[in-house]
CSV table of C-alpha atoms and ligand atoms in Angstrom, one decimal:
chain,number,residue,atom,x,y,z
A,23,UNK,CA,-221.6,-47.9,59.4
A,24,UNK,CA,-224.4,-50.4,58.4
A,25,UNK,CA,-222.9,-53.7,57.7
A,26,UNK,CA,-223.9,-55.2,53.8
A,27,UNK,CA,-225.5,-58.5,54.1
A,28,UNK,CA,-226.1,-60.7,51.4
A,29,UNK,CA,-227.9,-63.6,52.3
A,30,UNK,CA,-229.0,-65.2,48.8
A,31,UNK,CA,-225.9,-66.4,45.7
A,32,UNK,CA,-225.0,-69.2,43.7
A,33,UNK,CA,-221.8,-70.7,43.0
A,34,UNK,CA,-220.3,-73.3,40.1
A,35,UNK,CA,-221.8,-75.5,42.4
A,36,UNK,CA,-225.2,-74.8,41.1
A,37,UNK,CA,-225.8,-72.3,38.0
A,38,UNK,CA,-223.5,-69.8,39.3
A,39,UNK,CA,-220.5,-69.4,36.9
A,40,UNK,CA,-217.8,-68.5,39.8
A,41,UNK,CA,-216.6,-71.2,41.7
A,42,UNK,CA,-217.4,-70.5,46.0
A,43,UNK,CA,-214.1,-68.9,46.3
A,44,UNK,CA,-214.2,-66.8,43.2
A,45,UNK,CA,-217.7,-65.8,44.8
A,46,UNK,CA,-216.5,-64.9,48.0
A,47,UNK,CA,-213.8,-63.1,46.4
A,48,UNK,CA,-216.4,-60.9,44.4
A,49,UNK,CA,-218.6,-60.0,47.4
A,50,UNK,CA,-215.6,-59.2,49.6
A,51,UNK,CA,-214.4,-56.7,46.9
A,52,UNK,CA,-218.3,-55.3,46.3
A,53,UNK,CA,-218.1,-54.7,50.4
A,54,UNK,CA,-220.5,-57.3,51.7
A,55,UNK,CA,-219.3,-58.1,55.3
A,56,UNK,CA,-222.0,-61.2,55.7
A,57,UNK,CA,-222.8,-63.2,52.8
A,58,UNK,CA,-224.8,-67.0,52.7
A,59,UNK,CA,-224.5,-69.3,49.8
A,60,UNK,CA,-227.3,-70.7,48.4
A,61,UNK,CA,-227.1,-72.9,45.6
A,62,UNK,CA,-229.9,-75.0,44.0
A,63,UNK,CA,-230.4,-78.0,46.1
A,64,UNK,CA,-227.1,-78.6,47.3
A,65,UNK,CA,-224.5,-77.8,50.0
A,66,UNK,CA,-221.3,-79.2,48.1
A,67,UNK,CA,-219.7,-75.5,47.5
A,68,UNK,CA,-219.8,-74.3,51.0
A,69,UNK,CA,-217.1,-76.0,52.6
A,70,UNK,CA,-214.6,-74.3,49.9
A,71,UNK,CA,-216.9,-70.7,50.2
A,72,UNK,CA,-216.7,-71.0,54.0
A,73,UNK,CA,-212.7,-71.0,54.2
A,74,UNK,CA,-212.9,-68.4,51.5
A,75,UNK,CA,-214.6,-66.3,53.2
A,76,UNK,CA,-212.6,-67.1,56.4
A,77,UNK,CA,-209.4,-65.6,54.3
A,78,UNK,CA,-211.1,-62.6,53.6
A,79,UNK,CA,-212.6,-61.8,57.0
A,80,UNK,CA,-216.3,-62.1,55.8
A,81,UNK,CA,-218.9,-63.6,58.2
A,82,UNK,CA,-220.4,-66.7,56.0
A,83,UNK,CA,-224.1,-68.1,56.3
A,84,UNK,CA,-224.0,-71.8,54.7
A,85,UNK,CA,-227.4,-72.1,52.9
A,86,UNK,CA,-229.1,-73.9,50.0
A,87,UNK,CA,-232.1,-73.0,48.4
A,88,UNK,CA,-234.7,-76.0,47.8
A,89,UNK,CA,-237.1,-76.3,45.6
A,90,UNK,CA,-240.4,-77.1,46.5
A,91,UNK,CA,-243.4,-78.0,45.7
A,92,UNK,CA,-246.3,-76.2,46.6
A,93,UNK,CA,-250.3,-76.2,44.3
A,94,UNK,CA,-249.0,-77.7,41.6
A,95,UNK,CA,-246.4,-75.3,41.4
A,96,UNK,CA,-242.7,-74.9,42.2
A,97,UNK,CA,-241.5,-72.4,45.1
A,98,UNK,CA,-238.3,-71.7,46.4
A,99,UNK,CA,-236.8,-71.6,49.5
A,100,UNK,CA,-233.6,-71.0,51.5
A,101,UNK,CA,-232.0,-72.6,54.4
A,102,UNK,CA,-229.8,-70.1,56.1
A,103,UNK,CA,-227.5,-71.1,58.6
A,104,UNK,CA,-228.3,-75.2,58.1
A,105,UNK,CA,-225.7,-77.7,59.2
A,106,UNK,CA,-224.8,-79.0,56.2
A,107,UNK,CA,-223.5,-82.2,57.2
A,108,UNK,CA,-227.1,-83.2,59.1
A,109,UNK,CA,-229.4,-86.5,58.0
A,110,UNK,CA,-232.0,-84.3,56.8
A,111,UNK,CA,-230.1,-82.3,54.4
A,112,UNK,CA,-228.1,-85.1,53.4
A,113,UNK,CA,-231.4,-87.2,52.4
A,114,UNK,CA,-233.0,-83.7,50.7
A,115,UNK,CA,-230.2,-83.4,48.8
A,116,UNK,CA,-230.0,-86.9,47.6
A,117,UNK,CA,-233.4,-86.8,47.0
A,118,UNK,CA,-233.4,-83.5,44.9
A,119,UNK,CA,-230.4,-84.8,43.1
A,120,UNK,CA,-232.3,-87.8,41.7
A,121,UNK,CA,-235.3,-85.4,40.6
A,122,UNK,CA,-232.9,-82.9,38.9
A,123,UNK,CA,-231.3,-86.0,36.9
A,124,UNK,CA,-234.4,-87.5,36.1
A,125,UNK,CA,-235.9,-84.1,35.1
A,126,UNK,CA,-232.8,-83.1,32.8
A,127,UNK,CA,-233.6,-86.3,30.6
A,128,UNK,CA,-236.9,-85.2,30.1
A,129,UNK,CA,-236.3,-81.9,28.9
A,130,UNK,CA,-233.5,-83.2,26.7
A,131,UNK,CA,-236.1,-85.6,25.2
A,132,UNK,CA,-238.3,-82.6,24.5
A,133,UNK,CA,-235.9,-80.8,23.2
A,134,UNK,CA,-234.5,-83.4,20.8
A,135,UNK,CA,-238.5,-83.9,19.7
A,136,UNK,CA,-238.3,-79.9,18.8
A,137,UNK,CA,-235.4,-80.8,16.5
A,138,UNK,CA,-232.2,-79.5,18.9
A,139,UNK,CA,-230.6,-82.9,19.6
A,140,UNK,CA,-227.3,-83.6,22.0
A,141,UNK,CA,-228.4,-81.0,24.5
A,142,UNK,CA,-228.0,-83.7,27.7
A,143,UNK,CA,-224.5,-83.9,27.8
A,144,UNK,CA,-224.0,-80.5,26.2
A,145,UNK,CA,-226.0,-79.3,29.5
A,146,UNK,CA,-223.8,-81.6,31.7
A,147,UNK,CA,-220.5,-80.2,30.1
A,148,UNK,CA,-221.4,-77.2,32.2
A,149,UNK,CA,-222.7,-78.0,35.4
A,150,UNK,CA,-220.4,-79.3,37.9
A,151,UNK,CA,-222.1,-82.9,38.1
A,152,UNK,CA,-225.1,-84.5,36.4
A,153,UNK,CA,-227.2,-84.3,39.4
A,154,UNK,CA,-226.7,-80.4,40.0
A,155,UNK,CA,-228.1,-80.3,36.5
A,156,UNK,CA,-230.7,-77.0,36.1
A,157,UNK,CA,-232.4,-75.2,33.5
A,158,UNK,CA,-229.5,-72.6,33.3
A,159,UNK,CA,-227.5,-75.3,32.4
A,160,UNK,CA,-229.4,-76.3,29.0
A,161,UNK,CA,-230.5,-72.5,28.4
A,162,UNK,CA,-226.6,-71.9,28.3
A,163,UNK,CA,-225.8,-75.0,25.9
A,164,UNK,CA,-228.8,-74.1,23.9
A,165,UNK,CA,-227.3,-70.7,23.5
A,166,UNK,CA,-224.0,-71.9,22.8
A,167,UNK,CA,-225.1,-74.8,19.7
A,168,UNK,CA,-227.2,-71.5,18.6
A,169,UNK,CA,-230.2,-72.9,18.9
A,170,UNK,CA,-231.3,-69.3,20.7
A,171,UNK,CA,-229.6,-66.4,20.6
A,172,UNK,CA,-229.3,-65.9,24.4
A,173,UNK,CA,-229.9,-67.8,27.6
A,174,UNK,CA,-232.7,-65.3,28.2
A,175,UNK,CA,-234.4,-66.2,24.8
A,176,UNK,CA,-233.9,-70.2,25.6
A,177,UNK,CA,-236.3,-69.6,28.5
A,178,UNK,CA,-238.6,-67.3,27.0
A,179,UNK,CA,-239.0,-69.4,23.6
A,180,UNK,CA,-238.2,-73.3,25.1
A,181,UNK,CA,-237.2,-74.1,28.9
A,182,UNK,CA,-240.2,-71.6,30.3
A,183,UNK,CA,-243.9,-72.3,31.8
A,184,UNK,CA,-246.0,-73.6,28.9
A,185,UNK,CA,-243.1,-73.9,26.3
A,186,UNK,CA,-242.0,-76.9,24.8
A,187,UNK,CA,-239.8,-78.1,26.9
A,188,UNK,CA,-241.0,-77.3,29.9
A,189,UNK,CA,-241.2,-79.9,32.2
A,190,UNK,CA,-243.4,-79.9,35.8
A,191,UNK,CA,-241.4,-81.8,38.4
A,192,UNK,CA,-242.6,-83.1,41.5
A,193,UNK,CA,-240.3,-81.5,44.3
A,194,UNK,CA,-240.5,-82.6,47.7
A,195,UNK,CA,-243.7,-81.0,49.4
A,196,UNK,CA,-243.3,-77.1,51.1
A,197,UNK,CA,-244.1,-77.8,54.9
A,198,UNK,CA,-241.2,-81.1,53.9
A,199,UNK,CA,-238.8,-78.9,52.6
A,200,UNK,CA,-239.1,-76.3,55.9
A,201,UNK,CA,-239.3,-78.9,58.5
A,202,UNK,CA,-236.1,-80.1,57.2
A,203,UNK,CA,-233.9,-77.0,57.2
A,204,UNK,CA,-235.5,-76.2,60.7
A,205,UNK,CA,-234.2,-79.9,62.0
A,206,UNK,CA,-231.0,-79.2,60.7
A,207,UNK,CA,-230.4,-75.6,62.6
A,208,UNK,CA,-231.8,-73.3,59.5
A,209,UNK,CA,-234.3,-70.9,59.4
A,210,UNK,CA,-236.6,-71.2,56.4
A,211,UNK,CA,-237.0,-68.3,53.9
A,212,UNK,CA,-239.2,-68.1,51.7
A,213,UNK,CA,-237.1,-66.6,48.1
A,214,UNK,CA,-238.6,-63.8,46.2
A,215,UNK,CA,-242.3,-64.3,47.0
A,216,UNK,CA,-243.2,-62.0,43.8
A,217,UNK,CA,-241.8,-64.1,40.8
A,218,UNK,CA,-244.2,-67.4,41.3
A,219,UNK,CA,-246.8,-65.5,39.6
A,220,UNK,CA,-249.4,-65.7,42.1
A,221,UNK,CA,-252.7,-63.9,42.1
A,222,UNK,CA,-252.8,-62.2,45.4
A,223,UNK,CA,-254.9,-64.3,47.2
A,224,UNK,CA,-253.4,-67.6,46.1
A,225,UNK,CA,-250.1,-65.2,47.4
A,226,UNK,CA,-251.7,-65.1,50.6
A,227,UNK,CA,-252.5,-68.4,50.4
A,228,UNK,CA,-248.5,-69.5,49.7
A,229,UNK,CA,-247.8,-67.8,52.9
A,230,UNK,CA,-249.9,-69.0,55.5
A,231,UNK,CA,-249.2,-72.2,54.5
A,232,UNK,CA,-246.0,-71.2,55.0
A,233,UNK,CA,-246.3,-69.8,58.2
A,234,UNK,CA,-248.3,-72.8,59.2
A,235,UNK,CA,-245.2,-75.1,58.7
A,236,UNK,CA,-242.6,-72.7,60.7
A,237,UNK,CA,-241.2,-70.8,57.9
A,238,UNK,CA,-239.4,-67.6,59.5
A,239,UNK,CA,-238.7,-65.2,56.7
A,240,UNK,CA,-240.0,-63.3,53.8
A,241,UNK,CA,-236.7,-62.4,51.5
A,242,UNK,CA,-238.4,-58.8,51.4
A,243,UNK,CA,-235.0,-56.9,49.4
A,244,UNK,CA,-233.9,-58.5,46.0
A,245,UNK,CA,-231.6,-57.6,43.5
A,246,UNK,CA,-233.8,-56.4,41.4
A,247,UNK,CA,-236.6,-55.2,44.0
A,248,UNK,CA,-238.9,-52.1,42.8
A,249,UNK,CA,-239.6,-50.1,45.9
A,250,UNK,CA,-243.4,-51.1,45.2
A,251,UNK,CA,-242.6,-54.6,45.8
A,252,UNK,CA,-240.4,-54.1,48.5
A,253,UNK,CA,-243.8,-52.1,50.5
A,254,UNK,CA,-245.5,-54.8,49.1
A,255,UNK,CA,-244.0,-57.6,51.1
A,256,UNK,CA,-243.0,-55.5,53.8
A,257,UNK,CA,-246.4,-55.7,54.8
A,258,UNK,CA,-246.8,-58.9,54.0
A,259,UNK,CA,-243.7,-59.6,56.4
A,260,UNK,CA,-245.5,-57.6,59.2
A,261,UNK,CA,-249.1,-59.0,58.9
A,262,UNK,CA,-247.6,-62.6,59.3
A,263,UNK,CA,-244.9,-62.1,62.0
A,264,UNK,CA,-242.0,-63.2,59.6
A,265,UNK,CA,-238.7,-62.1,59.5
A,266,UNK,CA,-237.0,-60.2,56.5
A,267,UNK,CA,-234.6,-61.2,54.7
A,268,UNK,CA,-232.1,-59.5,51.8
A,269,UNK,CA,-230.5,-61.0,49.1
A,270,UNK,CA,-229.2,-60.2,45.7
A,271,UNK,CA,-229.4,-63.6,43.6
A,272,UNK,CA,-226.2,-63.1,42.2
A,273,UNK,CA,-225.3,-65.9,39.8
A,274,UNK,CA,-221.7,-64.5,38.6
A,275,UNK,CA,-220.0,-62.0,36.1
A,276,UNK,CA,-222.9,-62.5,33.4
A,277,UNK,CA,-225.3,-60.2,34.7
A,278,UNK,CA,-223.2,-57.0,35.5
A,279,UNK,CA,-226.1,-54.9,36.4
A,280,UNK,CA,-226.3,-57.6,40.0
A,281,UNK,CA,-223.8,-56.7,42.2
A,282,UNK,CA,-223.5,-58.7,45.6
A,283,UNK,CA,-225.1,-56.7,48.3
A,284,UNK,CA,-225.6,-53.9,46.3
A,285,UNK,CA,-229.4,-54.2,48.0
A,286,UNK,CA,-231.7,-51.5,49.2
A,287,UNK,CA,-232.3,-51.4,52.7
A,288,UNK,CA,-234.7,-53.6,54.7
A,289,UNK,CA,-237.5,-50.7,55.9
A,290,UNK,CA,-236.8,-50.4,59.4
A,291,UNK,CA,-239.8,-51.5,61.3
A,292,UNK,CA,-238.8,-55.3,59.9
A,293,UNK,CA,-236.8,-57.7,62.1
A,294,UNK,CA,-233.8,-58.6,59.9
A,295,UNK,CA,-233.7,-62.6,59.8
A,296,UNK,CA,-229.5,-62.3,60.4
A,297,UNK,CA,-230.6,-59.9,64.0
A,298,UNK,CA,-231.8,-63.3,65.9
A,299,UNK,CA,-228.1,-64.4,65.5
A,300,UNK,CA,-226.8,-68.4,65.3
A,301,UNK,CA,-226.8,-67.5,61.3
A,302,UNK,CA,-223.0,-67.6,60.6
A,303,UNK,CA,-220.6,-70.7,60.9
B,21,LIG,P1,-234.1,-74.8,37.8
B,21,LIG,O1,-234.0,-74.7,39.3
B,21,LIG,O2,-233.2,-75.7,37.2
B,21,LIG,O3,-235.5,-74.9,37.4
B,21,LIG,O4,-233.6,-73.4,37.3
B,21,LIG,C1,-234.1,-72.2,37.9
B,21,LIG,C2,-233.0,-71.1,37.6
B,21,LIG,O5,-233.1,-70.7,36.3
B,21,LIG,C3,-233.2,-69.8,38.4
B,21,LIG,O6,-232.6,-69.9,39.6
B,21,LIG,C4,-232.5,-68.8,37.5
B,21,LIG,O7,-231.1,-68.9,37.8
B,21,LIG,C5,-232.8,-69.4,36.1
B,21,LIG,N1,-233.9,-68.7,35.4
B,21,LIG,C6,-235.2,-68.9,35.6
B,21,LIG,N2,-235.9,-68.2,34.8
B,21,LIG,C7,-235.1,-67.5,34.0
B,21,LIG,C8,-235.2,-66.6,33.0
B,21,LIG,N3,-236.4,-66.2,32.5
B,21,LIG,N4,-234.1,-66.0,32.4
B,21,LIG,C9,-232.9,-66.4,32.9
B,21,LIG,N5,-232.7,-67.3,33.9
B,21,LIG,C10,-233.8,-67.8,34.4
B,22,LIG,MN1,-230.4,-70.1,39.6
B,23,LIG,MN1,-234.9,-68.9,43.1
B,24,LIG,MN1,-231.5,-68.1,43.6
């Protein structure tokens, strides 16, 4: 039988609403057999997720997924199989940390200009520290004042690109970001290539560049993936000699249409990112 990997969720630890072990718990009973977490910019839920996941005989990838910065614009990108405890990650992390804090004040401040005042620590109340602070964070507290009726509409109408509270933050620089996860034992992924937004050849342009600075994977298989777009970055994948990778995004219970690993399959031709091995801790 093929074994279910699922090498891209979030915890409490970031804007996941299950804690790691409440996480693992979910993907052991959805059947994944290999699963990475990968919260925003920090590594602080996978100690609990990887003896979790040791109690329910699941193979564990500790990951994060970074934000970068790349033309102006912000891109993703997930360690898999990092050492968690290494001086690179620990400085990224500290780094990012700072940037989220600093960022969360500034789109409180817009938000307070646009009349919805308190939303700061509102926002904090529900992430697990003030530096793991995210957009999900205020769309959810924006949501629950009433300020929007949804978390979905907070983005659309307030937290998204060009809205009023939007907010460009300088995240450390792409080829940064990968050299670090690569220092500290990862491979670099770069997450769902398809949702920056990118006119094709600026696309192409996003992933030389990221070839150029050692990146080994294309996350080809999302949740969400329409089998256009998986073809589509298939052949990206095989035109620059990355790796593929599969992950669902899950974020928790709220989105009951995401299951972990409940993922189409990688076409076959690709060399799955998890085949190379050294992945799992
Ligand atoms: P941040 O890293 O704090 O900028 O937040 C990015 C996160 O916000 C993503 O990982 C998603 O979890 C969430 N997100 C982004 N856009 C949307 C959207 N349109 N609707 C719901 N959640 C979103
Ligand atoms: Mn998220
Ligand atoms: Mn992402
Ligand atoms: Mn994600």
């Amino acid at each position: 039988m093929e074994r279910v990997h699922d090498l891209h969720t979030h915890s409490s630890a970031s804007d996941g609403t299950q804690t790691p072990a409440e996480l693992v718990e979910a993907a052991a009973a959805a059947g994944v057999h290999c699963l990475a977490l990968t919260d925003h910019d920090t590594v602080a839920g996978l100690e609990e997720a990887r003896q979790a996941a040791r109690a329910h005989g699941l193979d564990f990838v500790p990951g994060a997924e970074f934000s970068a910065s790349w033309a102006r614009g912000t891109v993703h990108v997930l360690g898999l199989g990092l050492d968690p405890d290494h001086g690179r990650i620990r400085t990224a992390t500290r780094r990012l940390a700072g940037l989220r804090r600093a960022r969360a004040e500034r789109i409180a401040l817009k938000l307070e200009r646009a009349g919805m005042p308190g939303m700061l620590s509102a926002a904090q109340a529900l992430a697990s520290g003030e530096e793991r602070i995210g957009r999900s964070h205020f769309a959810r507290a924006l949501a629950a004042a009433g300020h929007v009726r949804s978390p979905a509409e907070a983005f659309r109408r307030l937290l998204g690109r060009g809205r009023p509270a939007a907010v460009a933050s300088e995240w450390p620089p792409l080829d940064e970001i990968v050299d670090g996860i690569r220092a500290a034992g990862g491979v670099a992924v770069l997450a769902h290539p398809l949702r920056y937004r990118l006119t094709r050849s600026k696309l192409l342009r996003l992933l030389e560049d990221f070839r150029a600075a050692q990146g080994g994977a294309l996350e080809v298989v999302t949740g969400r993936a329409t089998p256009g777009e998986i073809r589509s970055l298939a052949g990206h994948a095989r035109r620059f000699g990355l790796s593929a990778s599969a992950g669902s995004d899950y974020h928790g219970a709220g989105t009951p249409w995401l299951v972990p690993g409940r993922l189409a399959p990688l076409p076959p031709d690709l060399r799955p990112v998890w085949e190379a091995g050294g992945l799992t801790a």
